[in-house]
C-alpha cells in the first residue's frame, strides 16, 4: 500500500518537541525523514528526563519514531557541503532553532532558494515578526503568551498551564498543515516557499473561543460562566472559568464514587439542552422539567451551581464508568476523567494503534502514542526512534551518493 507522502524527503533539523512532533507526523504519512543531529551530542532530549541509564530517553523515543538519524556538524566545511547536498535533494527543510541560528550556519532562506527553488523551508519560532521575534521559547512560555494560561484555572487562583502540550505539539501540528499545503501548492507552481508557525499564534488559535468571549464581554456578562450565577462581576478580560464548558452547553467536572481516595474518580457532565428532560429523570428531579427556574436553558444559567450540585449528588453514587453506562444510551454527553494509567491499559486504543508498544535496542519494550489521524490507505506502522547517527552511512551513500572513501574522510574530519 503506498502512503500519502512516500515521495517526499524531509531534511529534519528539528529538536526538543515542537519540530519533532511535526516531522514525526510526516514520517507516519510515509515521508522519508532524515533527522540531522550534532555528532556525539544529538537532540538534547535524548539525554533529558532519563529513566534508564545509557539509553535514549522516552522524551526522545516518543517524538522521533519512523525517522532516520544522520550525524552532521553543520559548522564544519565538510558538514556544510553535506548539508548543501541535502538541501538540493530534499523537498522540505524543517527546523525549530532559536531565531537566527540557521542564518548563522550560512543557510538563510535566500541561500536555500538558490540551492533548490523547489524547497519548502518550514520553521517553528516562539513568536512571529514583532517585539519578541528574537526570543527563545519553550512550551509554557508559549502557553502564557498565547492566552492559554490567563484563561485556564479557577477565577480566584493563579493562571495555569495545561498538561496538553499545545505550545509545542500543537504548533508542530500547525506546521505540518502548513507544509502539506505548501507541497500541494508546489505542484501547481513548481516553487517552494517559507512556512512559519509561531508558537504564540498556534496557542492563540487553540484559544480562539476565549477571544470570542473577550468580544462578547462588550455585550454584557458571560452568562454561561459559573461566576455569572454566583453574582461575581466580570472584569475587562476573559476570566478563568475553572471547568466550565467553553461552549453553549453548560458542563462541569463532578465527583464520582471513590473520589475521596482516587484522584481521577470524576466525570465531565454536560447539561445539553436537547436531553434536559432525561437528565432530570436520571438524577431523580422530574419536577425540574417544568420548573420556572429550570425549564429552559436561559432560565437555568443563573442556577448552574444548584443544578450541578444536584447532578453531583447523583454522580457521587456511581463510578465514573457507571455514569457513562447510564448516560450514554440516553445520549447525555458525559466523559470519565481517565488517568494516563487507564489510557495506557485501554484495549480499544491498543487495537486502533493509538497506543503502541515498541521494541528499542537500548530500552527494550516501551509504550508510545501512535498516529492519532487514520487514513484508510495509509496504515501507520510505528517504528522505534533511531539511535544517534544510526543511518549516517546509509544516507550519505544511498541518498547523497558519497562513496566509501568520501564517507571515511567526512568521518575523520568530524563532519559526520
Ligand atoms: N551542527 C552544528 N551546530 C548545530 C547543529 C549541528 N548539527 N545543530 C544545532 N546547532 C547549533 C545551532 O546552530 C546553534 O548555534 P548558534 O547559537 O551558534 O547559532 C546552537 O546549536 C543552539 O541552537 P538553539 O539556540 O536552537 O538551541 P538552544 O538549546 O539554545 O535553544 C530552544 C532551544 C528550543 C529554546 C530554541 O531552539 C528555540 O527557541 N526554538 C524555537 C522555538 C521552539 O521550537 N521552541 C520549542 C522547543 S520544545 O519546548
Coordinates of C-alpha atoms in Angstrom, one line a residue, residues 33-407:
X33 CA 12.5 11.9 7.4
X34 CA 16.3 12.4 7.8
X35 CA 17.0 13.8 11.2
X36 CA 20.2 15.8 11.3
X37 CA 21.9 15.8 14.7
X38 CA 25.2 17.1 16.1
X39 CA 27.9 14.3 16.2
X40 CA 28.3 12.9 19.7
X41 CA 25.5 15.1 21.1
X42 CA 22.3 14.7 19.2
X43 CA 18.9 16.1 20.0
X44 CA 19.2 17.4 23.6
X45 CA 16.1 15.4 24.6
X46 CA 18.0 12.1 24.0
X47 CA 19.6 12.7 27.4
X48 CA 16.8 14.6 29.2
X49 CA 14.4 13.2 31.8
X50 CA 16.5 10.0 31.7
X51 CA 14.8 7.0 33.3
X52 CA 17.2 4.3 32.1
X53 CA 21.0 5.0 32.3
X54 CA 22.7 4.8 28.9
X55 CA 19.5 4.6 26.9
X56 CA 17.7 7.3 24.9
X57 CA 15.0 8.9 27.0
X58 CA 11.3 8.3 26.5
X59 CA 11.2 12.1 25.8
X60 CA 13.2 11.4 22.6
X61 CA 12.0 8.0 21.7
X62 CA 8.3 9.0 21.8
X63 CA 8.8 12.1 19.5
X64 CA 11.1 10.6 16.8
X65 CA 9.5 7.4 15.5
X66 CA 10.0 6.3 11.9
X67 CA 12.9 8.7 11.3
X68 CA 16.5 8.1 10.2
X69 CA 19.4 9.7 12.0
X70 CA 22.3 11.4 10.3
X71 CA 25.0 13.0 12.5
X72 CA 26.4 16.1 11.0
X73 CA 28.4 19.1 12.3
X74 CA 27.0 21.8 10.0
X75 CA 29.5 24.3 11.2
X76 CA 32.4 22.4 9.6
X77 CA 33.5 22.7 5.9
X78 CA 32.5 19.1 5.2
X79 CA 29.3 19.4 7.2
X80 CA 28.2 22.4 5.2
X81 CA 28.9 20.5 1.9
X82 CA 26.7 17.6 3.1
X83 CA 24.0 20.0 4.2
X84 CA 24.1 21.7 0.7
X85 CA 23.6 18.3 -0.9
X86 CA 20.7 17.5 1.4
X87 CA 19.1 20.9 0.6
X88 CA 19.4 20.1 -3.1
X89 CA 18.0 16.6 -2.6
X90 CA 15.1 17.1 -0.1
X91 CA 11.7 18.6 -0.6
X92 CA 11.3 20.2 2.8
X93 CA 13.6 21.5 5.4
X94 CA 12.0 21.7 8.9
X95 CA 13.7 23.5 11.7
X96 CA 13.0 24.9 15.1
X97 CA 16.3 26.5 16.1
X98 CA 16.4 29.7 18.1
X99 CA 15.9 32.7 15.8
X100 CA 18.9 33.4 13.5
X101 CA 20.7 30.1 14.1
X102 CA 20.2 28.8 10.5
X103 CA 21.4 32.1 9.1
X104 CA 24.5 31.9 11.3
X105 CA 25.1 28.5 9.9
X106 CA 25.1 30.0 6.4
X107 CA 21.7 28.7 5.4
X108 CA 19.5 31.7 5.0
X109 CA 16.2 31.4 3.1
X110 CA 17.8 33.2 0.2
X111 CA 20.7 30.7 0.1
X112 CA 18.3 27.8 0.3
X113 CA 16.3 29.1 -2.6
X114 CA 19.5 29.5 -4.6
X115 CA 20.4 25.9 -3.9
X116 CA 16.9 24.5 -4.5
X117 CA 14.0 26.7 -5.6
X118 CA 11.5 23.8 -5.0
X119 CA 12.5 23.5 -1.4
X120 CA 9.9 24.3 1.3
X121 CA 11.5 25.7 4.4
X122 CA 9.3 25.3 7.5
X123 CA 10.1 26.8 10.9
X124 CA 8.7 26.9 14.4
X125 CA 9.6 30.0 16.3
X126 CA 8.3 31.3 19.6
X127 CA 6.9 34.5 18.2
X128 CA 6.2 35.9 14.7
X129 CA 7.6 39.2 13.5
X130 CA 7.3 41.9 16.2
X131 CA 8.8 42.9 19.5
X132 CA 9.5 39.3 20.7
X133 CA 10.7 37.7 17.5
X134 CA 14.2 37.1 18.7
X135 CA 13.2 35.3 21.9
X136 CA 13.8 31.7 22.7
X137 CA 10.6 30.0 23.7
X138 CA 9.6 26.8 25.5
X139 CA 6.2 25.2 25.9
X140 CA 4.9 27.0 29.0
X141 CA 6.2 30.4 27.7
X142 CA 4.0 29.9 24.7
X143 CA 1.0 28.8 26.7
X144 CA 1.4 32.0 28.8
X145 CA 2.0 34.3 25.8
X146 CA -0.7 32.8 23.7
X147 CA -3.6 33.3 26.0
X148 CA -4.0 29.8 27.4
X149 CA -2.7 30.5 30.9
X150 CA -4.7 33.6 31.5
X151 CA -7.9 31.6 30.7
X152 CA -7.0 28.4 32.4
X153 CA -7.5 27.7 36.1
X154 CA -10.0 29.0 38.7
X155 CA -11.1 32.6 38.9
X156 CA -9.6 33.0 42.4
X157 CA -6.4 31.1 41.7
X158 CA -3.1 31.5 39.7
X159 CA -3.1 31.3 35.9
X160 CA -2.4 27.7 35.0
X161 CA -0.6 25.9 32.2
X162 CA -2.2 22.7 30.8
X163 CA -0.7 19.3 30.6
X164 CA -1.6 19.1 26.9
X165 CA 1.4 20.4 25.1
X166 CA -0.5 22.9 23.0
X167 CA 2.6 25.2 22.6
X168 CA 5.0 22.5 21.3
X169 CA 3.0 19.6 19.9
X170 CA 0.1 22.0 19.0
X171 CA 2.5 24.2 16.9
X172 CA 4.0 21.0 15.4
X173 CA 0.5 20.1 14.1
X174 CA 0.0 23.6 12.7
X175 CA 3.4 23.4 10.9
X176 CA 2.6 20.0 9.4
X177 CA -0.6 21.5 8.0
X178 CA 1.4 24.4 6.5
X179 CA 4.0 22.0 5.0
X180 CA 1.3 19.8 3.3
X181 CA -0.4 23.0 2.0
X182 CA 2.9 24.2 0.6
X183 CA 3.6 20.8 -1.0
X184 CA 0.2 20.9 -2.8
X185 CA 0.8 24.5 -3.9
X186 CA 4.3 23.5 -5.3
X187 CA 2.5 21.0 -7.6
X188 CA 0.9 24.0 -9.3
X189 CA 3.8 26.5 -9.2
X190 CA 6.9 24.4 -9.1
X191 CA 8.3 26.6 -6.4
X192 CA 8.9 26.1 -2.7
X193 CA 8.0 28.7 -0.1
X194 CA 8.6 29.6 3.5
X195 CA 6.2 28.2 6.2
X196 CA 6.3 29.8 9.6
X197 CA 4.4 28.6 12.6
X198 CA 4.9 30.8 15.7
X199 CA 4.1 29.1 19.0
X200 CA 2.2 32.2 20.3
X201 CA 0.0 32.2 17.2
X202 CA -0.6 28.5 17.4
X203 CA -1.7 28.7 21.1
X204 CA -3.9 31.7 20.4
X205 CA -5.6 29.7 17.5
X206 CA -6.3 26.9 20.0
X207 CA -7.7 29.6 22.4
X208 CA -10.0 31.0 19.8
X209 CA -13.1 30.6 21.9
X210 CA -11.6 32.8 24.6
X211 CA -11.0 35.6 22.2
X212 CA -14.7 35.1 21.2
X213 CA -15.6 35.6 24.8
X214 CA -13.4 38.7 25.1
X215 CA -15.5 40.3 22.5
X216 CA -18.8 39.1 23.9
X217 CA -18.0 40.8 27.2
X218 CA -18.9 44.1 25.5
X219 CA -22.5 42.9 25.3
X220 CA -22.7 42.1 29.0
X221 CA -21.8 39.3 31.4
X222 CA -20.9 35.8 30.0
X223 CA -24.0 34.1 31.3
X224 CA -22.7 30.5 30.8
X225 CA -19.7 31.2 33.1
X226 CA -20.3 30.0 36.7
X227 CA -19.3 33.4 38.1
X228 CA -22.5 34.8 36.5
X229 CA -24.7 32.5 38.6
X230 CA -22.5 33.4 41.6
X231 CA -23.2 37.1 41.2
X232 CA -19.5 37.9 40.7
X233 CA -18.9 40.9 38.4
X234 CA -16.8 40.4 35.2
X235 CA -13.6 42.4 34.7
X236 CA -12.2 43.7 31.4
X237 CA -10.7 40.5 30.1
X238 CA -11.9 36.9 29.6
X239 CA -11.7 35.4 33.1
X240 CA -10.5 31.9 34.1
X241 CA -13.6 29.7 34.1
X242 CA -12.5 26.6 36.0
X243 CA -14.1 23.6 34.4
X244 CA -17.0 25.4 32.8
X245 CA -17.7 24.3 29.3
X246 CA -16.2 26.6 26.7
X247 CA -19.4 26.3 24.6
X248 CA -23.1 27.0 24.8
X249 CA -24.0 23.8 26.7
X250 CA -23.0 24.2 30.4
X251 CA -20.8 21.4 31.8
X252 CA -18.7 20.7 34.9
X253 CA -16.4 18.1 36.3
X254 CA -18.2 16.3 39.0
X255 CA -17.2 13.8 41.8
X256 CA -18.0 10.1 41.3
X257 CA -17.9 7.2 43.7
X258 CA -14.5 6.8 45.2
X259 CA -13.4 10.5 44.7
X260 CA -12.2 10.6 48.4
X261 CA -9.2 8.3 47.6
X262 CA -9.0 8.2 43.8
X263 CA -7.7 11.5 42.3
X264 CA -9.4 10.6 39.0
X265 CA -12.8 9.5 40.2
X266 CA -14.6 12.3 38.3
X267 CA -16.8 12.7 35.3
X268 CA -17.4 15.6 32.9
X269 CA -21.1 16.1 32.7
X270 CA -22.8 18.3 30.1
X271 CA -26.3 19.5 30.5
X272 CA -27.1 19.6 26.8
X273 CA -30.4 21.3 26.3
X274 CA -31.7 18.6 24.0
X275 CA -31.6 16.0 26.8
X276 CA -32.5 18.1 29.8
X277 CA -35.7 16.1 30.5
X278 CA -33.7 12.8 30.5
X279 CA -31.2 14.4 32.9
X280 CA -34.0 15.4 35.2
X281 CA -35.3 11.8 35.2
X282 CA -31.8 10.2 35.7
X283 CA -31.0 12.4 38.7
X284 CA -34.4 12.0 40.3
X285 CA -35.7 15.5 39.7
X286 CA -38.5 15.0 37.2
X287 CA -40.2 18.2 38.6
X288 CA -37.4 20.3 37.2
X289 CA -38.7 19.7 33.6
X290 CA -41.5 22.2 34.1
X291 CA -40.0 24.2 37.0
X292 CA -39.9 28.0 36.4
X293 CA -36.2 28.2 37.4
X294 CA -35.0 25.2 35.3
X295 CA -37.3 24.5 32.4
X296 CA -35.3 26.3 29.6
X297 CA -31.5 26.9 29.1
X298 CA -31.7 30.7 29.8
X299 CA -33.7 30.1 33.0
X300 CA -31.0 27.6 34.1
X301 CA -28.0 29.8 33.6
X302 CA -28.3 31.7 37.0
X303 CA -28.8 28.4 38.8
X304 CA -25.9 26.3 37.4
X305 CA -24.4 25.8 40.9
X306 CA -27.6 24.3 42.2
X307 CA -28.1 22.2 39.1
X308 CA -24.6 20.7 39.1
X309 CA -24.8 20.3 42.8
X310 CA -27.9 18.0 42.3
X311 CA -26.3 16.2 39.5
X312 CA -23.2 15.6 41.6
X313 CA -25.3 14.2 44.4
X314 CA -26.3 11.5 41.8
X315 CA -22.8 11.0 40.2
X316 CA -21.3 10.5 43.7
X317 CA -23.4 7.4 44.0
X318 CA -21.9 5.9 40.8
X319 CA -18.4 5.1 39.5
X320 CA -17.3 7.3 36.5
X321 CA -17.8 4.2 34.3
X322 CA -21.3 3.6 35.6
X323 CA -22.2 7.2 34.9
X324 CA -21.0 6.6 31.3
X325 CA -23.0 3.4 31.0
X326 CA -26.2 5.0 32.3
X327 CA -25.9 8.3 30.4
X328 CA -24.6 7.1 27.0
X329 CA -27.7 5.2 26.0
X330 CA -29.8 8.3 26.8
X331 CA -27.5 10.5 24.7
X332 CA -26.4 12.5 27.7
X333 CA -22.9 13.7 26.9
X334 CA -20.5 12.6 29.8
X335 CA -16.9 11.5 29.9
X336 CA -14.8 9.9 32.6
X337 CA -11.6 11.5 33.8
X338 CA -9.2 8.9 32.5
X339 CA -5.7 8.7 34.1
X340 CA -2.6 8.0 32.0
X341 CA -2.5 4.6 33.6
X342 CA -6.0 3.8 32.4
X343 CA -5.3 5.1 28.9
X344 CA -2.1 3.1 28.7
X345 CA -4.1 -0.1 29.5
X346 CA -7.1 0.7 27.4
X347 CA -7.6 -2.2 24.9
X348 CA -9.5 -0.2 22.3
X349 CA -6.7 2.3 22.0
X350 CA -4.2 -0.6 21.6
X351 CA -6.5 -2.1 18.9
X352 CA -6.5 1.1 16.8
X353 CA -2.8 1.7 17.1
X354 CA -3.2 4.9 19.1
X355 CA -1.3 3.3 22.0
X356 CA 1.6 1.1 20.7
X357 CA 4.3 -0.9 22.2
X358 CA 7.7 -0.5 20.5
X359 CA 10.9 -2.5 21.0
X360 CA 14.1 -0.4 21.4
X361 CA 17.6 -1.9 21.4
X362 CA 18.7 0.1 24.4
X363 CA 15.4 0.3 26.4
X364 CA 13.5 -2.9 25.5
X365 CA 9.8 -2.5 25.2
X366 CA 8.1 0.9 25.8
X367 CA 4.8 2.5 25.1
X368 CA 4.2 5.3 22.7
X369 CA 1.3 7.2 21.2
X370 CA 0.8 6.2 17.6
X371 CA -0.6 8.3 14.8
X372 CA -3.8 9.9 16.0
X373 CA -5.1 10.5 12.5
X374 CA -6.2 7.5 10.5
X375 CA -6.2 7.4 6.7
X376 CA -7.7 4.3 5.0
X377 CA -4.8 4.0 2.5
X378 CA -2.0 5.0 4.9
X379 CA -1.6 2.3 7.5
X380 CA 0.9 3.5 10.1
X381 CA 3.4 1.0 11.4
X382 CA 5.1 2.8 14.3
X383 CA 8.9 2.1 14.2
X384 CA 11.3 2.9 17.0
X385 CA 13.3 6.1 17.0
X386 CA 16.8 5.9 15.5
X387 CA 19.9 5.7 17.6
X388 CA 22.2 8.7 17.2
X389 CA 23.8 8.5 13.7
X390 CA 22.3 5.1 13.1
X391 CA 21.7 5.8 9.4
X392 CA 24.6 8.2 8.7
X393 CA 26.4 5.9 6.2
X394 CA 23.2 4.7 4.5
X395 CA 22.1 8.3 3.9
X396 CA 25.5 9.6 2.8
X397 CA 25.8 6.7 0.4
X398 CA 22.4 5.9 -0.9
X399 CA 20.7 9.3 -0.7
X400 CA 23.6 11.7 -1.4
X401 CA 25.9 9.5 -3.5
X402 CA 29.1 9.7 -1.4
X403 CA 31.5 6.8 -2.0
X404 CA 33.1 4.8 0.9
X405 CA 36.3 6.8 0.7
X406 CA 34.5 10.1 0.9
X407 CA 32.4 8.9 3.8

